[in-house]
CSV table of C-alpha atoms and ligand atoms in Angstrom, one decimal:
chain,number,residue,atom,x,y,z
A,95,MET,CA,113.5,81.2,84.3
A,96,ARG,CA,115.7,81.6,87.3
A,97,ILE,CA,115.2,84.3,89.9
A,98,LYS,CA,117.9,85.0,92.5
A,99,ILE,CA,117.1,87.4,95.3
A,100,LEU,CA,120.1,88.9,97.1
A,101,THR,CA,118.9,90.0,100.5
A,102,LEU,CA,119.8,90.4,104.1
A,103,PHE,CA,116.5,88.9,105.2
A,104,PRO,CA,115.7,85.8,103.1
A,105,LYS,CA,113.0,84.6,105.5
A,106,MET,CA,110.9,87.7,104.6
A,107,LEU,CA,110.4,86.2,101.1
A,108,GLU,CA,110.2,82.4,101.7
A,109,GLY,CA,106.5,82.4,102.6
A,110,ILE,CA,105.5,84.1,99.4
A,111,VAL,CA,107.0,81.6,97.0
A,112,ASN,CA,105.8,78.7,99.1
A,113,GLU,CA,102.1,79.2,98.7
A,114,SER,CA,99.5,79.1,95.9
A,115,ILE,CA,100.3,79.7,92.3
A,116,LEU,CA,104.0,80.6,92.8
A,117,LYS,CA,104.6,77.3,94.7
A,118,ARG,CA,102.8,75.4,92.0
A,119,ALA,CA,104.9,77.1,89.3
A,120,ILE,CA,108.1,76.3,91.1
A,121,ASP,CA,107.0,72.7,91.7
A,122,LYS,CA,106.2,72.4,88.0
A,123,LYS,CA,109.7,73.8,87.2
A,124,VAL,CA,108.3,76.7,85.4
A,125,CYS,CA,110.8,78.7,87.3
A,126,GLN,CA,113.4,78.4,90.1
A,127,VAL,CA,113.6,80.9,92.9
A,128,GLU,CA,116.7,81.2,95.1
A,129,PHE,CA,117.4,83.4,98.1
A,130,ILE,CA,120.9,84.4,98.7
A,131,ASP,CA,121.9,86.0,102.0
A,132,MET,CA,124.3,88.8,101.2
A,133,ARG,CA,125.7,88.7,104.8
A,134,GLY,CA,127.6,85.6,103.7
A,135,TYR,CA,129.7,87.9,101.4
A,136,SER,CA,130.9,90.2,104.2
A,137,LEU,CA,134.6,89.7,104.9
A,138,ASP,CA,134.2,91.4,108.3
A,139,LYS,CA,134.5,89.0,111.2
A,140,HIS,CA,131.1,90.2,112.6
A,141,HIS,CA,129.5,90.0,109.1
A,142,HIS,CA,128.8,93.7,108.9
A,143,VAL,CA,127.3,94.7,105.6
A,144,ASP,CA,126.8,98.5,106.2
A,145,ASP,CA,128.6,101.5,107.6
A,146,THR,CA,128.0,105.1,108.5
A,147,PRO,CA,127.7,107.6,105.6
A,148,TYR,CA,130.6,109.7,104.5
A,149,GLY,CA,129.7,113.4,105.2
A,150,GLY,CA,127.7,112.4,108.2
A,151,GLY,CA,123.9,112.0,108.6
A,152,ALA,CA,121.5,109.5,110.0
A,153,GLY,CA,121.5,105.8,109.4
A,154,MET,CA,123.7,103.2,107.8
A,155,VAL,CA,124.6,102.7,104.2
A,156,LEU,CA,124.9,99.3,102.5
A,157,ALA,CA,128.5,98.8,101.5
A,158,CYS,CA,129.5,98.3,97.8
A,159,ASP,CA,132.0,95.5,98.4
A,160,VAL,CA,129.4,93.1,99.9
A,161,VAL,CA,127.0,93.6,97.0
A,162,ASP,CA,129.8,93.4,94.5
A,163,ARG,CA,131.0,90.0,95.8
A,164,ALA,CA,127.4,88.7,96.0
A,165,ILE,CA,126.8,89.7,92.4
A,166,LEU,CA,130.1,88.3,91.1
A,167,ALA,CA,129.5,85.0,92.8
A,168,ASN,CA,125.9,84.6,91.5
A,169,ALA,CA,125.6,86.3,88.2
A,170,ASP,CA,126.7,85.3,84.7
A,171,ALA,CA,126.3,86.8,81.2
A,172,ALA,CA,122.6,85.7,81.2
A,173,SER,CA,121.7,87.5,84.4
A,174,TYR,CA,119.6,90.7,84.3
A,175,LYS,CA,120.5,92.5,87.5
A,176,ILE,CA,117.9,94.8,89.1
A,177,LEU,CA,118.4,97.1,92.1
A,178,MET,CA,115.2,97.5,94.1
A,179,THR,CA,115.0,101.2,95.0
A,180,PRO,CA,112.3,103.9,95.4
A,181,GLN,CA,114.5,105.9,92.9
A,182,GLY,CA,114.1,103.3,90.2
A,183,ARG,CA,111.7,103.3,87.2
A,184,PRO,CA,108.1,103.0,88.2
A,185,TYR,CA,107.0,99.3,87.9
A,186,GLN,CA,104.2,98.5,85.4
A,187,GLN,CA,102.6,95.5,83.8
A,188,LYS,CA,104.6,96.1,80.6
A,189,ILE,CA,107.8,95.9,82.7
A,190,ALA,CA,106.6,92.6,84.2
A,191,LYS,CA,106.1,91.3,80.6
A,192,GLU,CA,109.6,92.5,79.6
A,193,LEU,CA,111.1,90.8,82.6
A,194,SER,CA,109.2,87.5,82.0
A,195,LEU,CA,111.3,87.1,78.8
A,196,LYS,CA,114.6,87.1,80.6
A,197,GLU,CA,116.5,83.9,81.3
A,198,GLU,CA,117.7,85.0,84.8
A,199,LEU,CA,116.7,87.8,87.1
A,200,ILE,CA,118.8,88.9,90.0
A,201,LEU,CA,116.9,91.2,92.4
A,202,ILE,CA,119.1,93.1,94.8
A,203,CYS,CA,117.4,94.2,98.0
A,204,GLY,CA,118.8,96.9,100.2
A,205,HIS,CA,117.8,97.8,103.7
A,206,TYR,CA,118.6,100.6,106.1
A,207,GLU,CA,119.0,104.2,104.8
A,208,GLY,CA,120.4,103.3,101.4
A,209,PHE,CA,123.1,101.9,99.2
A,210,ASP,CA,126.5,103.1,98.4
A,211,GLU,CA,125.9,105.0,95.1
A,212,ARG,CA,128.7,102.9,93.4
A,213,ILE,CA,126.4,99.8,93.6
A,214,ARG,CA,124.4,101.4,90.8
A,215,SER,CA,127.2,100.7,88.4
A,216,TYR,CA,126.9,96.9,88.9
A,217,VAL,CA,123.3,96.6,87.8
A,218,ASP,CA,121.3,96.7,84.5
A,219,ASP,CA,118.1,98.3,85.9
A,220,GLU,CA,116.6,99.9,88.9
A,221,ILE,CA,112.9,99.4,89.8
A,222,SER,CA,110.5,101.1,92.2
A,223,ILE,CA,107.1,99.7,93.0
A,224,GLY,CA,105.5,103.1,93.8
A,225,ASP,CA,106.0,106.5,95.3
A,226,TYR,CA,106.3,105.6,98.9
A,227,VAL,CA,109.2,104.3,101.0
A,228,LEU,CA,109.6,100.7,102.3
A,229,THR,CA,112.1,99.6,105.0
A,230,GLY,CA,113.8,97.4,102.4
A,231,GLY,CA,113.5,96.0,98.9
A,232,GLU,CA,112.2,92.6,99.9
A,233,LEU,CA,108.5,93.4,99.6
A,234,ALA,CA,109.2,95.0,96.2
A,235,ALA,CA,111.1,91.9,95.1
A,236,ALA,CA,108.1,89.8,96.1
A,237,VAL,CA,105.9,92.0,93.9
A,238,ILE,CA,108.3,91.5,91.0
A,239,CYS,CA,108.4,87.7,91.6
A,240,ASP,CA,104.7,87.3,91.8
A,241,SER,CA,103.8,89.5,88.8
A,242,VAL,CA,106.5,87.9,86.5
A,243,ILE,CA,106.1,84.3,87.5
A,244,ARG,CA,102.3,84.3,86.7
A,245,LEU,CA,103.2,85.4,83.1
A,246,LEU,CA,105.6,82.5,82.5
A,247,ASP,CA,104.4,79.7,80.1
A,248,HIS,CA,102.4,77.0,82.1
A,249,ALA,CA,102.3,79.0,85.3
A,250,ILE,CA,98.6,79.8,84.7
A,251,LYS,CA,96.3,79.5,81.7
A,252,LYS,CA,96.9,82.2,79.1
A,253,GLU,CA,93.3,83.1,79.1
A,254,SER,CA,93.6,84.0,82.8
A,255,TYR,CA,95.9,86.9,82.1
A,256,GLU,CA,95.0,88.0,78.6
A,257,ASP,CA,92.2,90.1,79.9
A,258,ASP,CA,94.0,91.3,83.0
A,259,SER,CA,93.8,94.9,84.0
A,260,PHE,CA,96.6,96.8,82.3
A,261,SER,CA,97.6,94.0,79.9
A,262,ASN,CA,95.5,95.6,77.1
A,263,GLY,CA,95.8,99.2,78.5
A,264,LEU,CA,92.4,99.0,80.2
A,265,LEU,CA,91.1,97.9,83.6
A,266,GLU,CA,89.4,94.5,83.6
A,267,TYR,CA,85.6,94.2,83.1
A,268,PRO,CA,83.4,93.2,86.1
A,269,GLN,CA,83.1,89.5,86.9
A,270,TYR,CA,80.4,87.5,88.6
A,271,THR,CA,79.8,84.0,89.8
A,272,ARG,CA,76.7,82.2,91.4
A,273,PRO,CA,74.2,83.1,92.9
A,274,ALA,CA,72.5,85.1,90.1
A,275,GLU,CA,71.0,87.2,92.9
A,276,TYR,CA,72.5,88.1,96.3
A,277,LYS,CA,70.8,90.4,98.8
A,278,GLY,CA,69.0,92.1,96.0
A,279,MET,CA,72.1,92.6,93.8
A,280,THR,CA,71.7,90.8,90.4
A,281,VAL,CA,74.1,89.7,87.7
A,282,PRO,CA,73.8,91.6,84.4
A,283,PRO,CA,71.4,89.5,82.3
A,284,VAL,CA,73.6,89.6,79.2
A,285,LEU,CA,76.2,87.4,81.1
A,286,VAL,CA,73.5,84.8,81.9
A,287,ASN,CA,72.0,84.6,78.4
A,288,GLY,CA,75.0,82.9,76.7
A,289,ASN,CA,75.3,85.1,73.6
A,290,HIS,CA,79.0,85.3,73.2
A,291,LYS,CA,79.1,88.2,70.8
A,292,LEU,CA,76.9,90.3,73.2
A,293,ILE,CA,79.0,89.2,76.1
A,294,LYS,CA,82.2,90.2,74.4
A,295,GLU,CA,80.8,93.7,73.6
A,296,TYR,CA,79.4,94.1,77.1
A,297,ARG,CA,82.8,93.3,78.6
A,298,LEU,CA,84.7,95.7,76.3
A,299,LYS,CA,82.2,98.4,77.1
A,300,GLU,CA,82.4,97.8,80.9
A,301,SER,CA,86.2,97.7,80.7
A,302,LEU,CA,86.1,101.1,78.9
A,303,ARG,CA,83.6,102.4,81.5
A,304,LYS,CA,85.8,101.4,84.5
A,305,THR,CA,88.9,102.8,82.9
A,306,PHE,CA,87.1,106.1,82.0
A,307,LEU,CA,85.7,106.5,85.5
A,308,ARG,CA,88.8,105.4,87.5
A,309,ARG,CA,91.9,105.8,85.3
A,310,PRO,CA,91.1,108.2,82.4
A,311,GLU,CA,94.8,108.8,81.8
A,312,LEU,CA,95.1,105.2,80.6
A,313,LEU,CA,92.7,105.9,77.7
A,314,LYS,CA,94.9,108.8,76.6
A,315,GLU,CA,97.9,106.5,76.3
A,316,ARG,CA,96.0,104.0,74.1
A,317,ASN,CA,94.9,104.0,70.5
A,318,LEU,CA,91.2,103.3,70.6
A,319,THR,CA,89.6,101.2,67.8
A,320,GLU,CA,86.5,102.5,66.0
A,321,GLU,CA,84.3,100.2,68.1
A,322,GLU,CA,85.9,101.5,71.3
A,323,VAL,CA,85.3,105.1,70.3
A,324,LYS,CA,81.7,104.3,69.7
A,325,LEU,CA,81.3,102.5,73.0
A,326,LEU,CA,83.0,105.3,74.9
A,327,LYS,CA,80.6,107.9,73.3
A,328,GLU,CA,77.7,105.8,74.5
A,329,ILE,CA,79.2,105.6,78.0
A,330,LYS,CA,79.6,109.4,78.1
A,331,GLU,CA,76.0,109.8,77.0
A,332,GLU,CA,74.8,107.4,79.7
A,333,LEU,CA,76.6,109.5,82.3
A,334,LYS,CA,74.8,112.7,81.4
B,493,6GU,CL1,112.0,98.9,95.3
B,493,6GU,N1,112.5,99.7,97.7
B,493,6GU,C1,112.2,100.5,98.8
B,493,6GU,N2,113.0,100.4,99.9
B,493,6GU,N3,111.1,101.3,98.9
B,493,6GU,C2,110.3,101.3,97.8
B,493,6GU,C3,110.6,100.6,96.7
B,493,6GU,C4,111.7,99.8,96.7
B,493,6GU,N4,109.6,100.9,95.8
B,493,6GU,C5,108.8,101.7,96.4
B,493,6GU,N5,109.2,102.0,97.6
């Protein structure tokens, strides 16, 4: 996969892809990440990329010609172009999975007060990472990069994300490592005993418990199996 990030602040993102799992994935050629400074597509002699809004009001608006030229110079038929904006569709793990299947992503980051509305006609998708406002799309683009790259083949072991929170519609079960006791807090004995059938059942039940207690709406969106219905009933009994 190739990811191209069109931004006015490429340095905001460089650190993120140069560390840890993302760096390793890029070194292994699992994916390629490129930062493209949109300022280079301004025809203005001072490289302005924005202007005051028609109709008046505070702030500056990112101009459509700069973004248009940046897209034309960097996209082809295989590119899936995404505008990073708080008005976009709310980002979720299932969108990360969807994006991980694309050949090329182009993430377009605005700054300032907003974009010229006509920029929306150049893109395939608009994504928001949550109901709050950031100063620009760069942090959101970093979130997309991180969450998509880890799902690519050979970025990390498949087992490492098969049980992720959200990937099966549930929050992940609790995990422990040594020591077996720390400041009086112990590891559940079932995990130490090595009975894989019991461990599997324990993990499913604790996954259901966490989801029920913290994100009950996720359970409503999911078809529960017979076993899950039984475990959930036990959990509710235990809470009485
Ligand atoms: Cl994608 N951009 C900006 N500027 N703010 C956001 C966002 C994106 N998602 C949530 N808030």
